[in-house]
mmCIF file of C-alpha atoms in Angstrom:
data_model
loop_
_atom_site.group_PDB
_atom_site.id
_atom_site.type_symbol
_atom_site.label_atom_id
_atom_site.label_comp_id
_atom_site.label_asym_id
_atom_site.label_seq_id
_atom_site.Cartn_x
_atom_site.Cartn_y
_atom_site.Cartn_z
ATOM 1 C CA UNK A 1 -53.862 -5.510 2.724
ATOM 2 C CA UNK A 2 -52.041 -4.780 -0.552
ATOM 3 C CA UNK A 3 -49.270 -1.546 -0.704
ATOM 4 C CA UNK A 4 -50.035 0.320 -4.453
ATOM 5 C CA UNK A 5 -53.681 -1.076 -5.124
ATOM 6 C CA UNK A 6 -57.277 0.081 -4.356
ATOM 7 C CA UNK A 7 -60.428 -1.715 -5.084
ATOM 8 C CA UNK A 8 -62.258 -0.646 -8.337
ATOM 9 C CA UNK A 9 -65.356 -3.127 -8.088
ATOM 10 C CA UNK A 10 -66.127 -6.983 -7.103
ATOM 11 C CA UNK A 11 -68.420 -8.474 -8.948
ATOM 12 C CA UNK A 12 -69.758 -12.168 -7.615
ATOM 13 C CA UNK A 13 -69.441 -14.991 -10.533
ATOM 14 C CA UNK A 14 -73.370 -15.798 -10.112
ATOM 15 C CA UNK A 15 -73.344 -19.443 -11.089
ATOM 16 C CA UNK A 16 -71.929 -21.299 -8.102
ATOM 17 C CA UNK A 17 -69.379 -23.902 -7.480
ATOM 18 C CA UNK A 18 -69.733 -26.130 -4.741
ATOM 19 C CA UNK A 19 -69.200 -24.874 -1.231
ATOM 20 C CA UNK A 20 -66.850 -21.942 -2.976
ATOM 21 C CA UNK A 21 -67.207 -18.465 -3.902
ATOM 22 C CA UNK A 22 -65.571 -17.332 -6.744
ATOM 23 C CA UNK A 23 -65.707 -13.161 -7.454
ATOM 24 C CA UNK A 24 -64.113 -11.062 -10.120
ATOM 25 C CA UNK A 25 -61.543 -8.094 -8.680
ATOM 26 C CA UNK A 26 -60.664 -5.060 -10.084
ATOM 27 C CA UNK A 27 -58.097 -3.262 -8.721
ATOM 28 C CA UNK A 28 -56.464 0.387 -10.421
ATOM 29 C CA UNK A 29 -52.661 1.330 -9.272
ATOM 30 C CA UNK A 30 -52.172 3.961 -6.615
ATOM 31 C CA UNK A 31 -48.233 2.849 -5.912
ATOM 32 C CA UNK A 32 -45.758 0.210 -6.031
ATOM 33 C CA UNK A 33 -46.777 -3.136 -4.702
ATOM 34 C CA UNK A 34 -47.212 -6.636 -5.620
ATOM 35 C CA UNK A 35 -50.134 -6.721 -7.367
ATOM 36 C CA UNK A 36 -48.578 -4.249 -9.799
ATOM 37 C CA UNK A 37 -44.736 -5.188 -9.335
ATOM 38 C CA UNK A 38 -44.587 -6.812 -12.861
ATOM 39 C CA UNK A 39 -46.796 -5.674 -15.332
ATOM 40 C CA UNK A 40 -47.388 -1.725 -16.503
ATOM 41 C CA UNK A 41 -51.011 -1.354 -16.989
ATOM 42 C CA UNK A 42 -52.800 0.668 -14.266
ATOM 43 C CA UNK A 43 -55.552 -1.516 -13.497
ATOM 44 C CA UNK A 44 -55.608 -5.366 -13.131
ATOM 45 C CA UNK A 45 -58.342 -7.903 -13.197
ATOM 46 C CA UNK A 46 -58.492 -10.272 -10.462
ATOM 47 C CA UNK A 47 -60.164 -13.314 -8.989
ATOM 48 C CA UNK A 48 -60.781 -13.904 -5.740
ATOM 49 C CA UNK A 49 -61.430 -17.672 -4.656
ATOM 50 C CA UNK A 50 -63.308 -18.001 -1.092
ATOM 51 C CA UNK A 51 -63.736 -21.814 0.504
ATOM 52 C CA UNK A 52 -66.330 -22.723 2.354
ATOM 53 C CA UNK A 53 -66.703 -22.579 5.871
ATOM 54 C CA UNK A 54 -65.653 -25.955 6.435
ATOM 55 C CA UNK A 55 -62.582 -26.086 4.426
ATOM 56 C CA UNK A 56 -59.271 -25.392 6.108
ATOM 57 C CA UNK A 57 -55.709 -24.722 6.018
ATOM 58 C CA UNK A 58 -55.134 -28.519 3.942
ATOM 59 C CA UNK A 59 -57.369 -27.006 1.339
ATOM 60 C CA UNK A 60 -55.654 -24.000 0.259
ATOM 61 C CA UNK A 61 -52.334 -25.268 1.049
ATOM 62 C CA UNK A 62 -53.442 -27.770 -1.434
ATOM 63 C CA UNK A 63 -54.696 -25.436 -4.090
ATOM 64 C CA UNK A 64 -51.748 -23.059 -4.148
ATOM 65 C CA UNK A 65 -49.394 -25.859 -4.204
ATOM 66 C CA UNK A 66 -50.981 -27.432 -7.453
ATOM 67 C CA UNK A 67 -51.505 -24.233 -9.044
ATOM 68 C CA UNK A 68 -47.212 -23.510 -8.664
ATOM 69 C CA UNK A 69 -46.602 -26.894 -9.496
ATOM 70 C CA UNK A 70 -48.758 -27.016 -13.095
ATOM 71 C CA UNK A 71 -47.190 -23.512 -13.968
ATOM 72 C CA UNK A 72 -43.338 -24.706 -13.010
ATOM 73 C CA UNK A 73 -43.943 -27.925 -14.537
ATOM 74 C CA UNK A 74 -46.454 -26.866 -17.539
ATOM 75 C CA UNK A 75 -45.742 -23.653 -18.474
ATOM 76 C CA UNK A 76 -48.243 -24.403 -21.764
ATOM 77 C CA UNK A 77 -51.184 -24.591 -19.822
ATOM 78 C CA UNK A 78 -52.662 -21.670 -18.806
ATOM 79 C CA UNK A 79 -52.617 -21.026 -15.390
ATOM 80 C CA UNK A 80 -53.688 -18.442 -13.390
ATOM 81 C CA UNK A 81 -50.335 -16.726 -10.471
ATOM 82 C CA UNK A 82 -51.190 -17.113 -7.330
ATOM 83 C CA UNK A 83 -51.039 -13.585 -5.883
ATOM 84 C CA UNK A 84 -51.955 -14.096 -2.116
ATOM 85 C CA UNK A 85 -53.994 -16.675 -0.011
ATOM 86 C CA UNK A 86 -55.017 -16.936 3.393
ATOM 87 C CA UNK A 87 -56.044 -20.213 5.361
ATOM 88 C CA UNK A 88 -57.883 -19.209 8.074
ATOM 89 C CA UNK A 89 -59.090 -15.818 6.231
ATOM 90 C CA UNK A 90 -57.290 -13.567 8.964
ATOM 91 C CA UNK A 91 -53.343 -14.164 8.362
ATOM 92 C CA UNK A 92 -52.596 -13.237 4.431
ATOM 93 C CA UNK A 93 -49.612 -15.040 2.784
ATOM 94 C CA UNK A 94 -48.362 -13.149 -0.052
ATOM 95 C CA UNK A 95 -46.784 -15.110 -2.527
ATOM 96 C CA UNK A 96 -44.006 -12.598 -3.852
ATOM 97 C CA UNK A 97 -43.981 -9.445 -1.733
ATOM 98 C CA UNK A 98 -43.036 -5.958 -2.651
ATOM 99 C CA UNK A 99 -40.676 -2.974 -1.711
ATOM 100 C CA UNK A 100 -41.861 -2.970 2.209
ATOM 101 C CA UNK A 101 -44.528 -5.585 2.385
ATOM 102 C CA UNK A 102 -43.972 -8.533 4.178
ATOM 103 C CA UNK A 103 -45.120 -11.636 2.925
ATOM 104 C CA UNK A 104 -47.148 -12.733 6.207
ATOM 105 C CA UNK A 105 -49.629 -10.418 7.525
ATOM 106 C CA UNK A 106 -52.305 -10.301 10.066
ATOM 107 C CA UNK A 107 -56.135 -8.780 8.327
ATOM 108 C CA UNK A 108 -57.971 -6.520 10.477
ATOM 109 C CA UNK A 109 -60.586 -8.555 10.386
ATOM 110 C CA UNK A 110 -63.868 -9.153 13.002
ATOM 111 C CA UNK A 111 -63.649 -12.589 13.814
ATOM 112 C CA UNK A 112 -67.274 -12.893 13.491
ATOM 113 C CA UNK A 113 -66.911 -11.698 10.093
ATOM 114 C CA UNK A 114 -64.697 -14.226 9.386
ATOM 115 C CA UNK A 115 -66.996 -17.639 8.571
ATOM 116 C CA UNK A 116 -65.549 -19.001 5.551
ATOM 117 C CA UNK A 117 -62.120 -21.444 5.347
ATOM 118 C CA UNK A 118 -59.699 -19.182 3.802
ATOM 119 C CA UNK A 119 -59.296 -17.791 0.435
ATOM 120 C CA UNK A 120 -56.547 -17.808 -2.493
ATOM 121 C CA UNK A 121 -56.124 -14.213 -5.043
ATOM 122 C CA UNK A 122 -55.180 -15.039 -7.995
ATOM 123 C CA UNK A 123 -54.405 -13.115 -11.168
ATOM 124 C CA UNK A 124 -57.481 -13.482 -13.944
ATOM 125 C CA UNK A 125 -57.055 -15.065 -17.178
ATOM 126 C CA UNK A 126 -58.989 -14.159 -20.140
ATOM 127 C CA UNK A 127 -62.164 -15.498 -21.330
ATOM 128 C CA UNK A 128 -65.562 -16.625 -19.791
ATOM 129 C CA UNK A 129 -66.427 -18.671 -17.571
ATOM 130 C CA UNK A 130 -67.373 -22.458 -19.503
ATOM 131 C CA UNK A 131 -70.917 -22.208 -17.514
ATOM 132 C CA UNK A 132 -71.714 -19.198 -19.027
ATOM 133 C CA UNK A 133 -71.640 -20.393 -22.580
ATOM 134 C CA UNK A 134 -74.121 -22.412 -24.687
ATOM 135 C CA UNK A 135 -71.986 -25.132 -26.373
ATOM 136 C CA UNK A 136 -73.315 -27.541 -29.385
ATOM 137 C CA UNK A 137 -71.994 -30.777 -29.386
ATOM 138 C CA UNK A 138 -68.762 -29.900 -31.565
ATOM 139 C CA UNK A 139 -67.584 -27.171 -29.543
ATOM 140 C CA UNK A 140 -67.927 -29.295 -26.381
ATOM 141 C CA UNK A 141 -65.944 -31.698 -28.207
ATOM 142 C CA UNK A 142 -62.852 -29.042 -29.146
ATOM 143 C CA UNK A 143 -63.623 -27.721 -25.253
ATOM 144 C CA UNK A 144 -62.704 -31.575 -23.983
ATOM 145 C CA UNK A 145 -60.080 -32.275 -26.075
ATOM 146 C CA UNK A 146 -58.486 -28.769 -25.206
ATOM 147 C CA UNK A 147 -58.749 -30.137 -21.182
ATOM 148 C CA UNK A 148 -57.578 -33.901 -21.858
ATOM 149 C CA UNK A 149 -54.248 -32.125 -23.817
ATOM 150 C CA UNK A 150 -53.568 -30.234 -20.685
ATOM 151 C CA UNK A 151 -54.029 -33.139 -18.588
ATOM 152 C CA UNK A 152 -51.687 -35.544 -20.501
ATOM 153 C CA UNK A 153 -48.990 -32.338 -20.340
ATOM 154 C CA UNK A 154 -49.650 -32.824 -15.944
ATOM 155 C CA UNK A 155 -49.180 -36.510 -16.600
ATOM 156 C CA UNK A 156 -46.261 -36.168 -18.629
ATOM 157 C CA UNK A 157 -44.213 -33.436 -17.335
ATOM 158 C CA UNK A 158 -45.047 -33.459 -13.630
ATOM 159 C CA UNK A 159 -42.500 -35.638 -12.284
ATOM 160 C CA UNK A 160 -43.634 -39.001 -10.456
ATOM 161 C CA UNK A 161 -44.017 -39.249 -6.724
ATOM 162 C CA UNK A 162 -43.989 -42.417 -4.716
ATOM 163 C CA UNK A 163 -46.619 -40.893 -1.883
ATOM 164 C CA UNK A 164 -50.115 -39.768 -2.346
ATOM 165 C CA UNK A 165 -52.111 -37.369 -0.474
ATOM 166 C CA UNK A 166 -52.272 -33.613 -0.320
ATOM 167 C CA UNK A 167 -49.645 -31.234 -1.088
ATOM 168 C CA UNK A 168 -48.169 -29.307 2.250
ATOM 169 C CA UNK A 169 -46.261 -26.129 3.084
ATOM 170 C CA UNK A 170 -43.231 -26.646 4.892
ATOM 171 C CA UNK A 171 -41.662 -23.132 5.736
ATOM 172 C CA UNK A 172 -37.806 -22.991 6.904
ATOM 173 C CA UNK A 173 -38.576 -23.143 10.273
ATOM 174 C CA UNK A 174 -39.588 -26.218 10.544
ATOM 175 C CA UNK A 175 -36.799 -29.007 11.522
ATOM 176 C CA UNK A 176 -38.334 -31.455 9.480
ATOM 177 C CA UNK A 177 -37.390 -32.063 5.997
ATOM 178 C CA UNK A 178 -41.209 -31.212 3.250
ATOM 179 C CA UNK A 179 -42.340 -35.460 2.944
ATOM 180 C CA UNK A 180 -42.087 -35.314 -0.898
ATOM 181 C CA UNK A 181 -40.014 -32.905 -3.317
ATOM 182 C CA UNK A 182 -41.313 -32.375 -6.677
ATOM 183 C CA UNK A 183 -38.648 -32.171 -9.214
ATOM 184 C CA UNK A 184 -34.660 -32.944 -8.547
ATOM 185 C CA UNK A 185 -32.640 -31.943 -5.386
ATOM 186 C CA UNK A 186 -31.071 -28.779 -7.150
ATOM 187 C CA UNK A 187 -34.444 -28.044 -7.851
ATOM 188 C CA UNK A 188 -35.631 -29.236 -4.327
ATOM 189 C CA UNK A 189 -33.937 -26.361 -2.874
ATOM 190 C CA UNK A 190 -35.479 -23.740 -4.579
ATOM 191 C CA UNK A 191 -39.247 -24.889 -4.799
ATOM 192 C CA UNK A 192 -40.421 -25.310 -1.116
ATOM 193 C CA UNK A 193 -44.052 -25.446 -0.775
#
């Protein structure tokens, strides 16, 4: 489904999270397309996040949405790009498309293939997986401390809403005006999830 890439490996992250699967993607360049457009190396590490079977399109709309608003917002903490997702893992979104690709595009995939609730591609950051390491009690401490900075940067630089709930796409062809706008009108119009 991706113009300029071609699978190296996949490699399954063996301890698992509940009802998700996460996997490690390698991809190497064959041509232009997103998944190259802005970087120069020739092969990119990826991560491929698959829900559950009963998860839907709320979930991943959900997911992406945070994800774009913590990097907007919090540019400090790291946070992986959303590359592509898909919420019924048949129709992939891409999130900035390419040269010729569009950004919505049907899979060829087997619908009896298809038994999971969609899936989100996103671009891999570096280091190791947390479960993977054997921590004493001091660098569990600098580990929290690291994760209760980033989440007073969320708290203090994501801007307030006066709704709860989860986070929705609304594309331009709906009539309706998106329920809540992060951020300020002039900012409103070009962040629409």
């Amino acid at each position: 489904g991706f113009n300029g890439a071609k699978l190296a490996s996949i490699e399954p992250l063996l301890e698992r999270s509940y009802n998700n699967r996460l996997y490690f993607v390698k991809v190497t360049r064959t041509g232009e397309g997103s998944l190259f457009s802005d970087i120069v190396q020739s092969e990119r590490e990826l991560v491929l996040k698959a829900n559950g079977r009963f998860f839907g399109a709320d979930k991943i709309q959900n997911e992406v949405g945070c994800l774009r608003i913590i990097k907007n917002y919090c540019p400090d903490v790291p946070t992986p790009e959303v590359l592509a997702w898909s919420e019924d893992g048949q129709t992939m979104v891409l999130a900035a498309p390419h040269g010729s690709e569009q950004k919505h595009t049907t899979l060829p995939i087997d619908p009896k293939e298809n038994t999971h609730g969609g899936w989100i591609l996103l671009s891999r950051l570096p280091g190791r997986p947390l479960s993977s390491l054997d921590f004493d009690m001091s660098t569990s401490r600098g580990v929290s401390k690291q994760l209760g900075g980033m989440a007073r940067l969320w708290r203090k630089n994501v801007p307030a809403q006066r709704k709860i709930g989860n986070i929705q796409f609304h594309e331009d062809m709906h009539s309706s005006d998106p329920d809540i706008v992060v951020g300020t009108e002039e900012e409103h119009n070009l962040q629409r999830f």
